[in-house]
Short mmCIF file of C-alpha atoms in Angstrom, two decimals:
data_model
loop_
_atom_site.label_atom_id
_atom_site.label_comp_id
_atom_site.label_asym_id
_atom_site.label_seq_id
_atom_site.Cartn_x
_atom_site.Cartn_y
_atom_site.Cartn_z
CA UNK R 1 88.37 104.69 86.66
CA UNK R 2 88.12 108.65 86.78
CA UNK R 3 86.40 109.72 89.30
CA UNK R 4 85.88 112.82 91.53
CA UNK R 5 87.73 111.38 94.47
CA UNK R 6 90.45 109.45 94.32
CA UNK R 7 90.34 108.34 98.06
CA UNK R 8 87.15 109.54 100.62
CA UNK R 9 88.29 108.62 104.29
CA UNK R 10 85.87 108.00 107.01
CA UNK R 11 87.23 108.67 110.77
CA UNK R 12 87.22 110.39 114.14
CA UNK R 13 87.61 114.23 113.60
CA UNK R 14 90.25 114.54 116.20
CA UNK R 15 92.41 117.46 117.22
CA UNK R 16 95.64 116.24 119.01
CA UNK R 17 97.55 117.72 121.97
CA UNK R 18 100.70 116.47 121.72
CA UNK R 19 103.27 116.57 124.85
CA UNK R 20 107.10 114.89 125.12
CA UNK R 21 106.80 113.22 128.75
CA UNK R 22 109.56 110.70 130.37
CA UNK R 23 107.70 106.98 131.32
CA UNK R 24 107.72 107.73 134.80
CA UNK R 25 104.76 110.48 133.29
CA UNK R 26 103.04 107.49 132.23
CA UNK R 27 102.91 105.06 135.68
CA UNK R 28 102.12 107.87 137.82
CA UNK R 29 98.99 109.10 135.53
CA UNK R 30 98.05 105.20 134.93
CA UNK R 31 98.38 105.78 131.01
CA UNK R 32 98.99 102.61 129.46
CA UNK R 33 102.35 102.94 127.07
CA UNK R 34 101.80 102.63 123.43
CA UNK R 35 97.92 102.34 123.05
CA UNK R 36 94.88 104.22 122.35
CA UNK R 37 92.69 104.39 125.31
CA UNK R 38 88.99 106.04 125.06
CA UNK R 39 88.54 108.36 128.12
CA UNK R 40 85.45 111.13 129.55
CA UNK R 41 85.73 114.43 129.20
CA UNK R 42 86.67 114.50 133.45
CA UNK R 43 89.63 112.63 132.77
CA UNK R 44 90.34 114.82 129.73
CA UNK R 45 90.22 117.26 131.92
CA UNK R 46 92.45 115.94 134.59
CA UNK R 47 95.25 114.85 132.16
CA UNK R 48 95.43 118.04 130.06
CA UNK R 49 96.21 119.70 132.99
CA UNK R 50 99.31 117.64 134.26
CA UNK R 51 100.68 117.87 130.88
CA UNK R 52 103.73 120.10 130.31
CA UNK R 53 103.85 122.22 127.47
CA UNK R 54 101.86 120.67 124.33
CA UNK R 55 101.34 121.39 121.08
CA UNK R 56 97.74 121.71 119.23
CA UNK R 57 97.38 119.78 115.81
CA UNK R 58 94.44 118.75 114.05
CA UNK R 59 94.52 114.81 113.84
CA UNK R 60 92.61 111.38 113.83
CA UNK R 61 93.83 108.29 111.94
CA UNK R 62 91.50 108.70 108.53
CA UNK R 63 91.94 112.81 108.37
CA UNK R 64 95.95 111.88 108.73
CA UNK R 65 95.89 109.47 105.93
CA UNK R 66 93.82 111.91 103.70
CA UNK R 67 95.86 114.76 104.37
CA UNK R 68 98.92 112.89 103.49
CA UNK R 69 96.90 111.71 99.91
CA UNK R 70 95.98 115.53 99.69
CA UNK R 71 99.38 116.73 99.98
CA UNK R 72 100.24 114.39 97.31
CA UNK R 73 98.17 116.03 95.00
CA UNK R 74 95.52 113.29 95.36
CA UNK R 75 91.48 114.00 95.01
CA UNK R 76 90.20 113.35 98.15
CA UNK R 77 87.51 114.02 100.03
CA UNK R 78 87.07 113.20 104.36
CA UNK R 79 83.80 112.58 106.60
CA UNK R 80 84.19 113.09 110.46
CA UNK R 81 82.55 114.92 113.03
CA UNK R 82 83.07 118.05 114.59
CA UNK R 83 81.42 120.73 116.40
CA UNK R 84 80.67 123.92 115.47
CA UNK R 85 83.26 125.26 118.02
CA UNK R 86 86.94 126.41 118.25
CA UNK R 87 88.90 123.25 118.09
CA UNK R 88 86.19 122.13 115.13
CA UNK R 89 86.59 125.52 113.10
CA UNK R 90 90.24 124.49 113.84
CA UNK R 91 89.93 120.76 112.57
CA UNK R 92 88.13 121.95 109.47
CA UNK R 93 90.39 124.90 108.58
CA UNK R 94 93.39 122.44 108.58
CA UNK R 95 92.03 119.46 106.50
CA UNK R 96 90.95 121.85 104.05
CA UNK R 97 94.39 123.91 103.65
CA UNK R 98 95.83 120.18 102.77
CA UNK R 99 93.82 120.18 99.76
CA UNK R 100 91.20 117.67 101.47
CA UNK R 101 87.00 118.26 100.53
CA UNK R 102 85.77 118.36 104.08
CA UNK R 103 81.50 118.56 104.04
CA UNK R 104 80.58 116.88 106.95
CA UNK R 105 77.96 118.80 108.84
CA UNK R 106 78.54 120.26 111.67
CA UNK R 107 77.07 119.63 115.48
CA UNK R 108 75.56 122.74 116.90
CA UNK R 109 77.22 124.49 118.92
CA UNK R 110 74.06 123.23 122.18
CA UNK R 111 75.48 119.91 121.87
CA UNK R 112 76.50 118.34 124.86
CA UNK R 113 79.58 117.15 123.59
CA UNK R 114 82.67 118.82 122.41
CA UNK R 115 85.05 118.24 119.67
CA UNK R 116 87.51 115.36 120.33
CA UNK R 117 91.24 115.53 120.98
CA UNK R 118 93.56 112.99 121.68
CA UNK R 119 96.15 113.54 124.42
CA UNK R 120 99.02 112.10 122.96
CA UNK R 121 102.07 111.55 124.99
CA UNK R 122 105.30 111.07 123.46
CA UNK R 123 108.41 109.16 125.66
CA UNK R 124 112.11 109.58 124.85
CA UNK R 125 111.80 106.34 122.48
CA UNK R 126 109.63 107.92 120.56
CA UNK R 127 106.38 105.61 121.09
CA UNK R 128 103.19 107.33 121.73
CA UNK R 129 100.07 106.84 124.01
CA UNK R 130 97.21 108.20 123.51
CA UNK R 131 94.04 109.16 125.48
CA UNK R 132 91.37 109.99 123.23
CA UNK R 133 87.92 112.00 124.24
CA UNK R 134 85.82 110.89 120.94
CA UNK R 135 83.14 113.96 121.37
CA UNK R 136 81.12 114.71 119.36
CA UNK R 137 83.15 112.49 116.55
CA UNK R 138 81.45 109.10 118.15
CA UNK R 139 77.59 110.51 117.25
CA UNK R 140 78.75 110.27 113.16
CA UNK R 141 75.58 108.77 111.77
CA UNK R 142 74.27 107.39 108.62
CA UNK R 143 72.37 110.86 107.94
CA UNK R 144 75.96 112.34 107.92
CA UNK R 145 76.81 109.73 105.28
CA UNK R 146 76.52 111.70 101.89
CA UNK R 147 75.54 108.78 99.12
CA UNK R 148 76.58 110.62 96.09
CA UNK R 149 80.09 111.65 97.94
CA UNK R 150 80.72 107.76 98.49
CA UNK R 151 79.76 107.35 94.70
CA UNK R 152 82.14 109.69 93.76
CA UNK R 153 84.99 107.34 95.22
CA UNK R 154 87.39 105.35 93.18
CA UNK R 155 88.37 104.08 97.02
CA UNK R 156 86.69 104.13 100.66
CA UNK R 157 88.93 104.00 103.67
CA UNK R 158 87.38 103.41 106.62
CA UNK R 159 89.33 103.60 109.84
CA UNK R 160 88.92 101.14 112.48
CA UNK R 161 88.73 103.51 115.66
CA UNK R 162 85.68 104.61 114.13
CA UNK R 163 83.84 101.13 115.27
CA UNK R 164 83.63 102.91 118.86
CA UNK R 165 80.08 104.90 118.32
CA UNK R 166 76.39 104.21 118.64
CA UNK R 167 76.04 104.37 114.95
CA UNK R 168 78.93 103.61 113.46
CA UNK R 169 78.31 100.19 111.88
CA UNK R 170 74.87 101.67 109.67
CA UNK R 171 77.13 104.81 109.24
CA UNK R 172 79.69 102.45 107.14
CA UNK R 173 77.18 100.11 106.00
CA UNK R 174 75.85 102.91 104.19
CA UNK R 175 78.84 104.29 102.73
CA UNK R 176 80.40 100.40 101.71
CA UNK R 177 77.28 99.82 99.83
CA UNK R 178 76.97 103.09 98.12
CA UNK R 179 81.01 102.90 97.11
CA UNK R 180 80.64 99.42 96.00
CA UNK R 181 77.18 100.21 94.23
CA UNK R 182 79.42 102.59 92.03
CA UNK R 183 82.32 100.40 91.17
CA UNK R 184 84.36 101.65 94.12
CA UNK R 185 86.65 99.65 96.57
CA UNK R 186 86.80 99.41 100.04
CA UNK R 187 89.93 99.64 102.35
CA UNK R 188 90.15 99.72 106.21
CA UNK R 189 92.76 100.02 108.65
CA UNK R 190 92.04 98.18 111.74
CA UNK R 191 93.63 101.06 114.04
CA UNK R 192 94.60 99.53 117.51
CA UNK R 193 94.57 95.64 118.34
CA UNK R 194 92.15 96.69 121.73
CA UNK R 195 89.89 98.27 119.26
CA UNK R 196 90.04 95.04 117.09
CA UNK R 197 89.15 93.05 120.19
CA UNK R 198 86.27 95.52 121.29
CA UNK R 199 84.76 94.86 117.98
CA UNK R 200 85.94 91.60 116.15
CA UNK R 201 82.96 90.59 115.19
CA UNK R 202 81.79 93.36 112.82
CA UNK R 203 85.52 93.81 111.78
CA UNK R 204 85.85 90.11 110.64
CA UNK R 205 82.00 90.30 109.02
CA UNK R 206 83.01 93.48 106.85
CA UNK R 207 86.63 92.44 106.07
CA UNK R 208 85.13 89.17 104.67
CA UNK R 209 82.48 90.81 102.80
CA UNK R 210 83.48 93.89 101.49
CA UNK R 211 86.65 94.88 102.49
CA UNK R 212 88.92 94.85 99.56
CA UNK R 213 92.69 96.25 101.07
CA UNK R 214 93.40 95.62 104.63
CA UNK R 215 95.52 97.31 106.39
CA UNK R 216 96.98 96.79 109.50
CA UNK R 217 100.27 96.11 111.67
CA UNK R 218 101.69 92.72 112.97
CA UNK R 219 99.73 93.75 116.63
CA UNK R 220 96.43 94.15 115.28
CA UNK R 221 96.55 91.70 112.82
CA UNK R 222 97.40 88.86 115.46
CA UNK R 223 94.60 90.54 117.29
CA UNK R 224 92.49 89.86 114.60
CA UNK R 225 92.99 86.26 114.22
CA UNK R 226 93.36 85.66 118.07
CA UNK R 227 96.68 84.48 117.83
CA UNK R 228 100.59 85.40 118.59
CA UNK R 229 102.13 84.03 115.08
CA UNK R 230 102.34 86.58 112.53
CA UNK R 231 102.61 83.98 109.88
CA UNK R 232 99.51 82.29 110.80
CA UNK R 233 97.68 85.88 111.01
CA UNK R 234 99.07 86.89 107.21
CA UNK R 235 97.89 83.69 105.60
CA UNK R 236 94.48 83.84 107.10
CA UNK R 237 94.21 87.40 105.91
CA UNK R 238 95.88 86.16 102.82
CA UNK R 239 93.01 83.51 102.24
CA UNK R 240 90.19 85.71 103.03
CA UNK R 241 91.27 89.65 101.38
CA UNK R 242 91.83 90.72 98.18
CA UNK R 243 95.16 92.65 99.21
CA UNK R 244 96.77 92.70 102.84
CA UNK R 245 99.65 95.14 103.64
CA UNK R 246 100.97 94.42 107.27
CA UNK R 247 103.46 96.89 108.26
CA UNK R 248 105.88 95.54 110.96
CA UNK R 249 107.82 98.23 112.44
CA UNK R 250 111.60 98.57 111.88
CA UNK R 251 111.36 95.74 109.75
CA UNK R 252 109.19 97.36 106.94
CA UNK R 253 106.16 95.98 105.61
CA UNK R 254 104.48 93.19 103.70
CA UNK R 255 102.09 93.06 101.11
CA UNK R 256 99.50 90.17 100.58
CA UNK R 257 98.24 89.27 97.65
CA UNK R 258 96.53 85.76 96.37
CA UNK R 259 99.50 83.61 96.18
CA UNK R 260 102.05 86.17 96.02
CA UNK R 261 103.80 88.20 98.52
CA UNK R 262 106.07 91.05 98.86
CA UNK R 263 108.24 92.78 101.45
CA UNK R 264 109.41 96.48 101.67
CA UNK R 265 111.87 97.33 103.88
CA UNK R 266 111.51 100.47 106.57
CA UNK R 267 113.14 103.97 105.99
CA UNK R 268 115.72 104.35 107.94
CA UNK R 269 115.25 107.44 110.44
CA UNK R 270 115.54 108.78 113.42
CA UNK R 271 112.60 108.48 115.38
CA UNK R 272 111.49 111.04 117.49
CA UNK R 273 107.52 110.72 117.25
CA UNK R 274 105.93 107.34 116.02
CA UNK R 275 102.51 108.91 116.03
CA UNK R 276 101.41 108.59 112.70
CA UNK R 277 103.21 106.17 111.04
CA UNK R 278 100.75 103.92 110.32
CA UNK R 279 97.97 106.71 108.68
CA UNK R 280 100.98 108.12 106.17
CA UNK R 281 101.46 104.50 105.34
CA UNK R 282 98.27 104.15 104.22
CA UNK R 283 98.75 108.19 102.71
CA UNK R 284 101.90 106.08 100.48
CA UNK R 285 100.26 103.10 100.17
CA UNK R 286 97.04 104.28 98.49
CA UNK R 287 98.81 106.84 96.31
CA UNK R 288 100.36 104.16 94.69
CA UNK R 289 97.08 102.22 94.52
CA UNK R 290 95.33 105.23 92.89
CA UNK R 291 98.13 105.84 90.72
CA UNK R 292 98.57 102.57 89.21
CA UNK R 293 101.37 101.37 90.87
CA UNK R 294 102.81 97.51 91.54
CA UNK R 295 102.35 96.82 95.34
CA UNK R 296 105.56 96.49 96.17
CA UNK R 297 105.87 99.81 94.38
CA UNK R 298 102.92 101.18 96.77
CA UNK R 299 104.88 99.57 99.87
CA UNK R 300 107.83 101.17 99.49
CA UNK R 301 105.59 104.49 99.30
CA UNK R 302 103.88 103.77 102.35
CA UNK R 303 107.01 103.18 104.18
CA UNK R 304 108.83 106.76 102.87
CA UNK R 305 105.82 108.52 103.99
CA UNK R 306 105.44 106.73 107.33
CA UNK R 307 109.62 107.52 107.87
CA UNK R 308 108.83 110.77 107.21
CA UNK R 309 106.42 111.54 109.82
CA UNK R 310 108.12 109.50 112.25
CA UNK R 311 110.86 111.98 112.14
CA UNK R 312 109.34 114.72 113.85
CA UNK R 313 106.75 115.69 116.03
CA UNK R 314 102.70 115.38 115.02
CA UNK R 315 101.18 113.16 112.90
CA UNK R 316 101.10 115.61 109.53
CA UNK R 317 104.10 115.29 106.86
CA UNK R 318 106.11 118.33 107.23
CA UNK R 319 108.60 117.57 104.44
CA UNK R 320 107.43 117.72 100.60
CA UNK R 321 106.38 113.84 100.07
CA UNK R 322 106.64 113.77 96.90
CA UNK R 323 110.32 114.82 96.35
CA UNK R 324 110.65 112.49 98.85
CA UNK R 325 109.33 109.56 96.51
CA UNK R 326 111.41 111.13 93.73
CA UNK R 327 114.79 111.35 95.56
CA UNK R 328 113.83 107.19 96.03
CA UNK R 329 113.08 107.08 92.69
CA UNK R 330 109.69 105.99 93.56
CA UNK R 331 107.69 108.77 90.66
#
């Protein structure tokens, strides 16, 4: 299959503020450690301004992943929204240095919303928590959906945060059946195991329909099946997808497939900012997809890209990723 884009992402357009705080940061300001929580733009407000010091980067789970593909010299293409203001001209400006297409119209600059950010607080073990103000990312609708774009896809990747929205469920509908109209696949990560419980439903509907790669880690997974053994979670997700890879931390990652199954183990690094980890997995992951690797192959990928982000601040690969794979012998 050759076509125009190797990998189109579907997300929140996000810009992240990103601030080191100690726990104690996080009980006094009620911010739950190591999840996403969806705040107003008050408490936005509030919590921006009892950060310290912070750091602007353009972010969101899908644009991470496709930035990561970009920067591997993937075709790739990314639908979010943003406004037409500052942090937006921002977003746009960043995805499209990576390499990324980025044609997502814009909201006018009278809408009452802004352009998300994430508040993303980093403690001295390196795990993140995030507040997120969608914006103007939540109104993405089917109109913004762009049929031909989807066509143009060799693989969809639809990122689960993006279930929180009025329209968000048509707004994928569309694109799954125009991809898969076309010959293209679907993958989707499922993002945040509260997210998976907000929405189970539709996730388990389009995983069992049309979803042909899930990805997700041990949390969300068990979220998804309702239950705390990770074993039980893999082989339902084993019986009911195509191709499962279920990252689990430290201990690497595991790839589902049919009767077969396949473990890579983690990079070994330092960690000094997890945010990220799992969107340049799925960067690794689907560059080895798109470029005809084995799975355990694409794995091992997913992990070198997700060390490598993990190893500094923001969720954007600073290092070259692709020397990377070559120095593990990887391309």
């Amino acid at each position: 299959m050759n076509k125009a884009y190797q990998v189109v992402g579907i997300g929140n357009a996000i810009v992240d503020v990103i601030s080191t705080v100690e726990d104690d940061f996080l009980a006094a300001n009620n911010v739950e450690k190591g999840i996403m929580t969806l705040i107003d733009t008050d408490r936005a407000v509030e919590l921006y301004g009892r950060m310290g010091p912070a750091r602007e980067v353009s972010g969101g789970s899908a644009a991470n992943t496709i930035a990561g593909l970009a920067a591997l010299g993937a075709r790739t293409s990314y639908v979010g929204k943003v406004k037409d203001d500052q942090l937006g001209a921002i977003f746009a400006h960043d995805l499209r240095a990576q390499g990324a297409d980025y044609q997502t119209p814009l909201a006018p600059k009278d809408h009452p919303a802004e352009t998300g950010r994430c508040m993303v607080l980093v403690s001295p073990d390196g795990e993140r928590s995030m507040s997120t103000y969608l914006g103007v990312s939540e109104f993405l609708a089917p109109s913004d959906i762009n049929e031909a774009e989807m066509a143009a896809a060799e693989w969809l990747f639809l990122e689960g945060y993006r279930f929180d929205g009025p329209d968000s469920i048509a707004a994928f509908e569309k694109a799954v059946r125009a991809t898969k109209s076309a010959g293209g696949r679907v993958a989707i990560t499922l993002s945040d195991p509260f997210c998976v419980e907000r929405h189970r439903g539709e996730f388990l509907r389009m995983i069992r329909d049309d979803v042909d790669l899930l990805m997700a880690n041990e949390h969300e997974l068990q979220s998804l099946y309702q239950t705390g053994d990770l074993e039980a979670a893999m082989l339902r997700a084993q019986a009911e997808v195509p191709i499962t890879a279920c990252t689990v931390g430290p201990k690497g990652a595991h790839v589902l497939t049919g009767d077969a199954r396949v473990h890579a183990p983690a990079t070994a690094v330092n960690v000094v900012d997890a945010t990220g980890a799992g969107d340049l997995f799925a960067s690794g992951f689907l560059f080895g997809a798109v470029t005809g690797r084995d799975w355990l192959t694409c794995a091992r990928m997913g992990c070198a890209a997700a060390g490598e982000v993990i190893s500094h601040i923001g969720a954007r690969p600073e290092a070259d990723l692709r020397e990377l794979f070559a120095s593990d012998g990887l391309v």
